[in-house]
XYZ file of C-alpha atoms in Angstrom:
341
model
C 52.852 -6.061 -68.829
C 49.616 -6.514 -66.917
C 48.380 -10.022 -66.732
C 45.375 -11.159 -68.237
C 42.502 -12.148 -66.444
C 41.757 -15.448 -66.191
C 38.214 -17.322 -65.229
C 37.966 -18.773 -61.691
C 39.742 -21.928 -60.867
C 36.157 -23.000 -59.122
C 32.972 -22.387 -60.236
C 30.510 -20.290 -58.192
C 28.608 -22.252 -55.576
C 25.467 -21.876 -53.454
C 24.662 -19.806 -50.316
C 24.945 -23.286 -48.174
C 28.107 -24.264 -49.904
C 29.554 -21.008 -48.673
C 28.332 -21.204 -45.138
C 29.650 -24.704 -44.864
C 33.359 -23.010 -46.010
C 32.617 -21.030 -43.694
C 32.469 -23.086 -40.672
C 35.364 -25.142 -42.211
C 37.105 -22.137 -42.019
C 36.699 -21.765 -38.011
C 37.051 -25.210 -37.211
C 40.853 -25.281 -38.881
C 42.247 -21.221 -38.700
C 41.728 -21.675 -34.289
C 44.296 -19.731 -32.461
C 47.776 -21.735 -31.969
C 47.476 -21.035 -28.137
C 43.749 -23.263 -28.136
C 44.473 -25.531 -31.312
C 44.833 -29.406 -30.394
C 46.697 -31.060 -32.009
C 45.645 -31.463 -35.892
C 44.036 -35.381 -37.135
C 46.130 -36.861 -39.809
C 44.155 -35.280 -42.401
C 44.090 -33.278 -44.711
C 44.667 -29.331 -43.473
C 43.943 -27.162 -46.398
C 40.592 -26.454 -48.157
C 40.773 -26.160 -52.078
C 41.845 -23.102 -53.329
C 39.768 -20.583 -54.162
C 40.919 -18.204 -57.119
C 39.210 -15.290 -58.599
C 40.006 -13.121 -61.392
C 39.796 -9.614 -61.992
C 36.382 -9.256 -63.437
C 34.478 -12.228 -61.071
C 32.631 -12.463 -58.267
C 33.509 -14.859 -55.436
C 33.314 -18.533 -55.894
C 33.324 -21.018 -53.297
C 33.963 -24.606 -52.833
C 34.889 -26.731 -49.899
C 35.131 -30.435 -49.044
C 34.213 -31.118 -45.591
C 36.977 -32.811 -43.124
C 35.166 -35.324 -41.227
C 37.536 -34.840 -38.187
C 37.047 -31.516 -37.709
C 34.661 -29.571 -35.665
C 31.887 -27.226 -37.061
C 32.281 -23.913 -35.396
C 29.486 -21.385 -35.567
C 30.140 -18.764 -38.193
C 28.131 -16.145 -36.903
C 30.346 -14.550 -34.945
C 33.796 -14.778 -36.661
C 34.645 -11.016 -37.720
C 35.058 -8.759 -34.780
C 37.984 -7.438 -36.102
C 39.303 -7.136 -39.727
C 42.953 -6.733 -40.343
C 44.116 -5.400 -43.645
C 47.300 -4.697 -44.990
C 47.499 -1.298 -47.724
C 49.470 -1.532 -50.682
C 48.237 -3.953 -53.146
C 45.522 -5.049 -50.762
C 43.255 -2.617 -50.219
C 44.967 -0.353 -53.368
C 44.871 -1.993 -56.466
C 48.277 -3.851 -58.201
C 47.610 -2.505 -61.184
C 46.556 1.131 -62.656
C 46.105 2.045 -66.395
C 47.556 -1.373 -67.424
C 50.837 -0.620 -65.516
C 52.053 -0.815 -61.830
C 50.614 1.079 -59.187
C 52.061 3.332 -57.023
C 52.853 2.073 -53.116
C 52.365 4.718 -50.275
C 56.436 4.522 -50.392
C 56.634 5.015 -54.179
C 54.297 7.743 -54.518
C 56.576 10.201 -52.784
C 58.247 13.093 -54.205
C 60.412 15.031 -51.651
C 60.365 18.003 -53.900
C 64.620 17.065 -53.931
C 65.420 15.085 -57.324
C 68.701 13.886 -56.166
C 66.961 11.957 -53.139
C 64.187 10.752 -55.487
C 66.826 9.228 -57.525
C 68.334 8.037 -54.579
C 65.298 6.086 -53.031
C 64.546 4.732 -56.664
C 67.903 3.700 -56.769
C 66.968 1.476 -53.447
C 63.964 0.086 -55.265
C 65.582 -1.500 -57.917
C 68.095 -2.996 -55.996
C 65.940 -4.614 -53.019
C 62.037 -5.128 -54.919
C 63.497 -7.862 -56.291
C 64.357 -9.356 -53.420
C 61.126 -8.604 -51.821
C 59.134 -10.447 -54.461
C 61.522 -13.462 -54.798
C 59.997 -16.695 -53.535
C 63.221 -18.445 -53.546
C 65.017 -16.471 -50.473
C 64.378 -17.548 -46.614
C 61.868 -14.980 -44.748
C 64.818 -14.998 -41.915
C 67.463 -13.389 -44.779
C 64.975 -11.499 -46.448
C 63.505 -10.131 -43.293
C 66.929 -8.297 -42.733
C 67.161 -6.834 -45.839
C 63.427 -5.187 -46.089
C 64.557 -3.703 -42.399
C 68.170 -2.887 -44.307
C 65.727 -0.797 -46.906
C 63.355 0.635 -44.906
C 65.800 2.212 -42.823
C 68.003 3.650 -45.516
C 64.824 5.339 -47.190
C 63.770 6.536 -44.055
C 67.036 7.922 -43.265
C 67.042 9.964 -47.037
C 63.759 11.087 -46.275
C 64.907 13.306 -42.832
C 68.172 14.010 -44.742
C 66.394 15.173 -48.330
C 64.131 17.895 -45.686
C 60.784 16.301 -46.632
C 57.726 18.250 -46.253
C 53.925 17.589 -45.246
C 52.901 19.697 -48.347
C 54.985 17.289 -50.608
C 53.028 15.058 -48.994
C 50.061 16.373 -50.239
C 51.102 17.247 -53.288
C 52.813 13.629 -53.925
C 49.236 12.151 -53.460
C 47.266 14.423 -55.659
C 49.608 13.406 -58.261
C 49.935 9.818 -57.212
C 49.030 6.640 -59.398
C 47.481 5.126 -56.777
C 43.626 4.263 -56.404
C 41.429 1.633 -54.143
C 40.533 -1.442 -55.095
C 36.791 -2.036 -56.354
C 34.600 -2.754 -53.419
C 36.752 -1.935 -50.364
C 34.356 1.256 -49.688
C 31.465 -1.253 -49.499
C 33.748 -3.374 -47.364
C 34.117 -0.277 -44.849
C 30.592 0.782 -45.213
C 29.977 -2.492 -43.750
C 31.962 -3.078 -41.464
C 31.530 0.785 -40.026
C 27.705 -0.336 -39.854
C 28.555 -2.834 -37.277
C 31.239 -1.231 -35.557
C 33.791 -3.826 -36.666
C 37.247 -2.650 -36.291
C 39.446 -2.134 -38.911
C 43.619 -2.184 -38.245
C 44.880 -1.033 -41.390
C 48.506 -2.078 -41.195
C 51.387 -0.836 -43.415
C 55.070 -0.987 -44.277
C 54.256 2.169 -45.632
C 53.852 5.700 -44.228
C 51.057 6.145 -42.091
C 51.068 9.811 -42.985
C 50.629 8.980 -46.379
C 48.016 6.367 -46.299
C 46.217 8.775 -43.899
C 46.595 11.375 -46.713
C 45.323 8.895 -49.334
C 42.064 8.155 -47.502
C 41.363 11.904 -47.467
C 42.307 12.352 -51.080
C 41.131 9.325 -52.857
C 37.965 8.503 -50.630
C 36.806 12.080 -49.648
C 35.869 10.478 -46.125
C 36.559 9.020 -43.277
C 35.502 5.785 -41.503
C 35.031 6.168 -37.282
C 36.252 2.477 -37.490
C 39.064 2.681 -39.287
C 43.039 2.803 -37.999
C 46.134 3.059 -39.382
C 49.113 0.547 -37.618
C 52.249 1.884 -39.770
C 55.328 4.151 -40.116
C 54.906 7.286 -38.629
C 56.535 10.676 -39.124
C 57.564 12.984 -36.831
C 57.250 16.592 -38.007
C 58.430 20.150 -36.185
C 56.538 23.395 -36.373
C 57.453 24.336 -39.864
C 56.339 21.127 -41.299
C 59.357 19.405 -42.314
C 60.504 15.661 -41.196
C 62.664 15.403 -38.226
C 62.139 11.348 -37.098
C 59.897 8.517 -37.020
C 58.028 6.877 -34.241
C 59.017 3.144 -32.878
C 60.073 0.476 -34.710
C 60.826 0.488 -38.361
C 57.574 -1.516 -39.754
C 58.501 -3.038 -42.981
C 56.637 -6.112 -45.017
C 57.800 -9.119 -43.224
C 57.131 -7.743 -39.637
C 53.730 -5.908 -39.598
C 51.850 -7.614 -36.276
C 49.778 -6.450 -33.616
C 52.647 -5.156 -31.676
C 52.835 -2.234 -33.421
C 49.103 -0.872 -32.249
C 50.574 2.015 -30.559
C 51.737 3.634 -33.530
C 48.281 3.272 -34.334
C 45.665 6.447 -34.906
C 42.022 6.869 -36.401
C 41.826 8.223 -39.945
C 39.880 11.479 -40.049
C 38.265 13.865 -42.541
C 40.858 16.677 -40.657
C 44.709 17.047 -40.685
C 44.811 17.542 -36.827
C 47.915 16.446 -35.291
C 50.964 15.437 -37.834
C 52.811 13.321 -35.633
C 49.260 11.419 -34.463
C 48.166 10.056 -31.132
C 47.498 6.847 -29.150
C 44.667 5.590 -28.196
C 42.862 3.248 -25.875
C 43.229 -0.507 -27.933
C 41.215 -2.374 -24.685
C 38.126 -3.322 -26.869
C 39.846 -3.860 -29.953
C 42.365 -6.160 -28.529
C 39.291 -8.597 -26.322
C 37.644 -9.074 -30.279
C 39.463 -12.131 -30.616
C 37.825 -13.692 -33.610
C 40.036 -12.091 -36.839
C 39.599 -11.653 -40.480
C 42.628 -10.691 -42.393
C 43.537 -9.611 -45.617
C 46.910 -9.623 -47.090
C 48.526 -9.841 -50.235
C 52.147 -10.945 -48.724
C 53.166 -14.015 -46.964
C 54.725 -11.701 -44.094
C 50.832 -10.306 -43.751
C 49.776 -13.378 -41.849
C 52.164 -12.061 -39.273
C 49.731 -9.170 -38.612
C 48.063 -11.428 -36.480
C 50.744 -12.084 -34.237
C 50.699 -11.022 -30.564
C 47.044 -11.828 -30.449
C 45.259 -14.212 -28.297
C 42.864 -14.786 -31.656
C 40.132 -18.052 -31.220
C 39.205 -17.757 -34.668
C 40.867 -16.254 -38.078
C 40.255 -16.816 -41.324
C 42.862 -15.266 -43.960
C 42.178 -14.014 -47.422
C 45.195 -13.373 -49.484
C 45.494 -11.489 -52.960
C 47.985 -12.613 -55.406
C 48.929 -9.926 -58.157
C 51.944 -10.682 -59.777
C 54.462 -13.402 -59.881
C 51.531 -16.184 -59.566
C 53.211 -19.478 -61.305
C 55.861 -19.091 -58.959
C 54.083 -18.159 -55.801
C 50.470 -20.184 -56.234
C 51.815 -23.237 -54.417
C 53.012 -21.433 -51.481
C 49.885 -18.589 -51.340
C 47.170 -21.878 -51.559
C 49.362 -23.280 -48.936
C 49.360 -20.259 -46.322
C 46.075 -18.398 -46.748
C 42.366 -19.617 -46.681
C 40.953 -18.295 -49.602
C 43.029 -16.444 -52.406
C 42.417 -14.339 -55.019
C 43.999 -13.683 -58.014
C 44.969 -10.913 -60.935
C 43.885 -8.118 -58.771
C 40.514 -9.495 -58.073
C 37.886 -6.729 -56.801
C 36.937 -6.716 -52.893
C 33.154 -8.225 -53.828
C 34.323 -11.799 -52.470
C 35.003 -10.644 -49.191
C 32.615 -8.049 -49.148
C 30.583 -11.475 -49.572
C 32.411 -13.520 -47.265
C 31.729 -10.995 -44.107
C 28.214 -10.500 -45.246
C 27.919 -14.192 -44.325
C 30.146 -13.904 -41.221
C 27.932 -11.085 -39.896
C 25.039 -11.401 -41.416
C-alpha cells in the first residue's frame, strides 16, 4: 500500500533563512581530506522533510563554531543516483519499476528466475538492521547472479526496447526542470546506477523524448555482438552499496541516438577539477558516490520512500536535507537555484 502523504515536519521559511542553510551546509559537508577537526557541537542541522504534494521548506539553527562559506559557488557538479531518485517510488498507487525490474528477456523461465532473486535478496537490501559490510556482499552476490541469467537467457537490445515501452516506470516531478537548469549552466550531471546503463539510457530516450549535453550515465554496462544479443558486461559489477566515482569510465553521455551499444569513454578532466558536489540519493550506500573525489564542498539530499519509521533516524543522521513520501524534485530544483543563482 502506498503511504499517505503527510505535511512537512518544518514549515516553509524565507529566502534568507534558506541562504543561511545554505552556507551552514558548506561550512559542515567540507571534504574529509580539508575538514579540521569538528568543535564539540552539535553536527547535524534539523531535518528537513517534505511530502509528496509540498514544496521545499527550510529551517536551520546556526552553529556558532562553524564557518560561513560562500554559497555561490557550491554546485559544479550534481551527482544523482536513478531508481527511486530521479524515477519516482511509487506509480499508480503501487511500486515502480527499477531499470533492473523492468526487464523482460523475452525468456519466461529466466524472468521467473531473476524474480525469484528479488524476493529473496530486496529484503535484505531494504533492511536497516544488517551491517553495510554483510549486506554489501550479498547485493554483489545478486547482481552477479542476475547478470549471469541475463547472458545465459540470450537477452536482446530490442527486449530492451520493448521492456521500456512497456515499463512502469516514470520521472519524478521536476527533475526535467532540474536538468534544464543545470544544462543552462553547464553543470555536470553523473547519473550513477546499480542498474543497467543501457536501460536507463533507453529510458531517457523513451520517457523524456530528449537528451541533455550534460548529462552521463556511471552504471552497468552491456556488452552486445553484431546481432544484438548480450555477450558480457564492462568492469566492475556496480550494485547499491558501491556506486562512487571510481566507476567514471564506464561512464557515457546520454543521446537522442542509439549509436554505439556497448558505449564509449570519455575525457572526465573537467568534470573531475569541479570539486564542489551536490548529490542526490535515496540509499545510504548513495553517499558513497562521492567517494574517490577530492570534493571541498558537498551538500547531500536524500529521498526516503518507503520503510520511513524505521529508517528516519539513520536518513536525518547521514544526509543534509531529506525528503519524504516520494516528494517532487521542486526543493532541489530550489535549493540549486540558490546555489547558482
Amino acid at each position: 500500500m502506498r503511504p499517505m502523504t503527510s505535511p512537512p515536519l518544518l514549515s516553509p521559511s524565507s529566502s534568507s533563512s534558506r541562504l543561511l542553510l545554505l552556507r551552514l551546509l558548506l561550512s559542515r559537508r567540507r571534504s574529509p581530506a580539508s575538514r579540521s577537526p569538528p568543535p564539540p557541537l552539535r553536527r547535524r542541522l534539523p531535518l528537513l522533510a517534505a511530502s509528496m504534494s509540498s514544496s521545499s521548506s527550510t529551517a536551520a539553527t546556526r552553529n556558532p563554531g562553524s564557518v560561513v562559506a560562500d554559497a555561490d559557488g557550491l554546485a559544479r557538479k550534481v551527482i544523482a543516483d536513478f531508481d527511486g531518485t530521479l524515477t519516482r517510488y511509487w506509480y499508480d498507487g503501487s511500486r515502480g519499476q527499477s531499470s533492473h525490474g523492468l526487464l523482460r528477456q523475452g525468456n519466461e523461465e529466466y524472468d521467473a528466475k531473476r524474480e525469484e532473486l528479488f524476493e529473496h535478496y530486496h529484503p535484505i537490501e531494504i533492511c536497516p538492521d544488517i551491517p553495510l559490510p554483510e549486506k554489501a556482499k550479498l547485493m554483489e552476490e545478486w547482481w552477479e547472479k542476475t547478470h549471469a541469467l541475463l547472458i545465459e537467457g540470450g537477452l536482446t537490445y530490442e527486449a530492451i526496447r520493448q521492456s521500456v515501452a512497456d515499463a512502469k516506470i516514470t520521472f519524478r516531478d521536476g527533475v526535467v526542470k532540474l536538468f534544464e537548469f543545470l544544462e543552462e549552466r553547464d553543470i555536470p550531471v553523473l547519473v550513477f546506477s546499480a542498474g543497467l546503463a543501457d536501460i536507463i539510457e533507453e529510458v531517457f530516450r523513451q520517457k523524456l523524448h530528449r537528451s541533455f549535453k550534460n548529462i552521463k550515465v556511471v552504471s552497468n554496462r552491456m556488452v552486445f555482438n553484431e546481432e544484438g544479443r548480450l555477450v558480457s558486461f564492462k568492469g566492475k559489477t556496480i550494485h547499491v552499496l558501491n556506486k562512487n566515482e571510481h566507476a567514471l569510465d564506464m561512464a557515457a553521455p546520454v543521446h537522442d541516438n542509439l549509436g554505439d551499444p556497448n558505449g564509449y569513454t570519455d575525457d572526465y578532466s573537467l568534470v573531475k577539477k569541479r570539486t564542489n558536489v551536490l548529490l542526490l540519493g535515496d540509499h545510504i550506500g548513495d553517499l558513497g558516490m562521492s567517494d574517490g573525489l577530492n570534493y571541498e564542498n558537498r551538500i547531500a539530499v536524500g529521498f526516503l520512500n518507503n520503510n520511513i519509521e524505521k529508517s528516519l533516524k539513520d536518513y536525518s543522521e547521514a544526509f543534509d536535507i531529506v525528503y519524504l513520501n516520494d516528494a517532487p524534485m521542486v526543493g532541489v530544483v530550489e535549493l540549486v537555484s540558490e546555489l547558482c543563482p
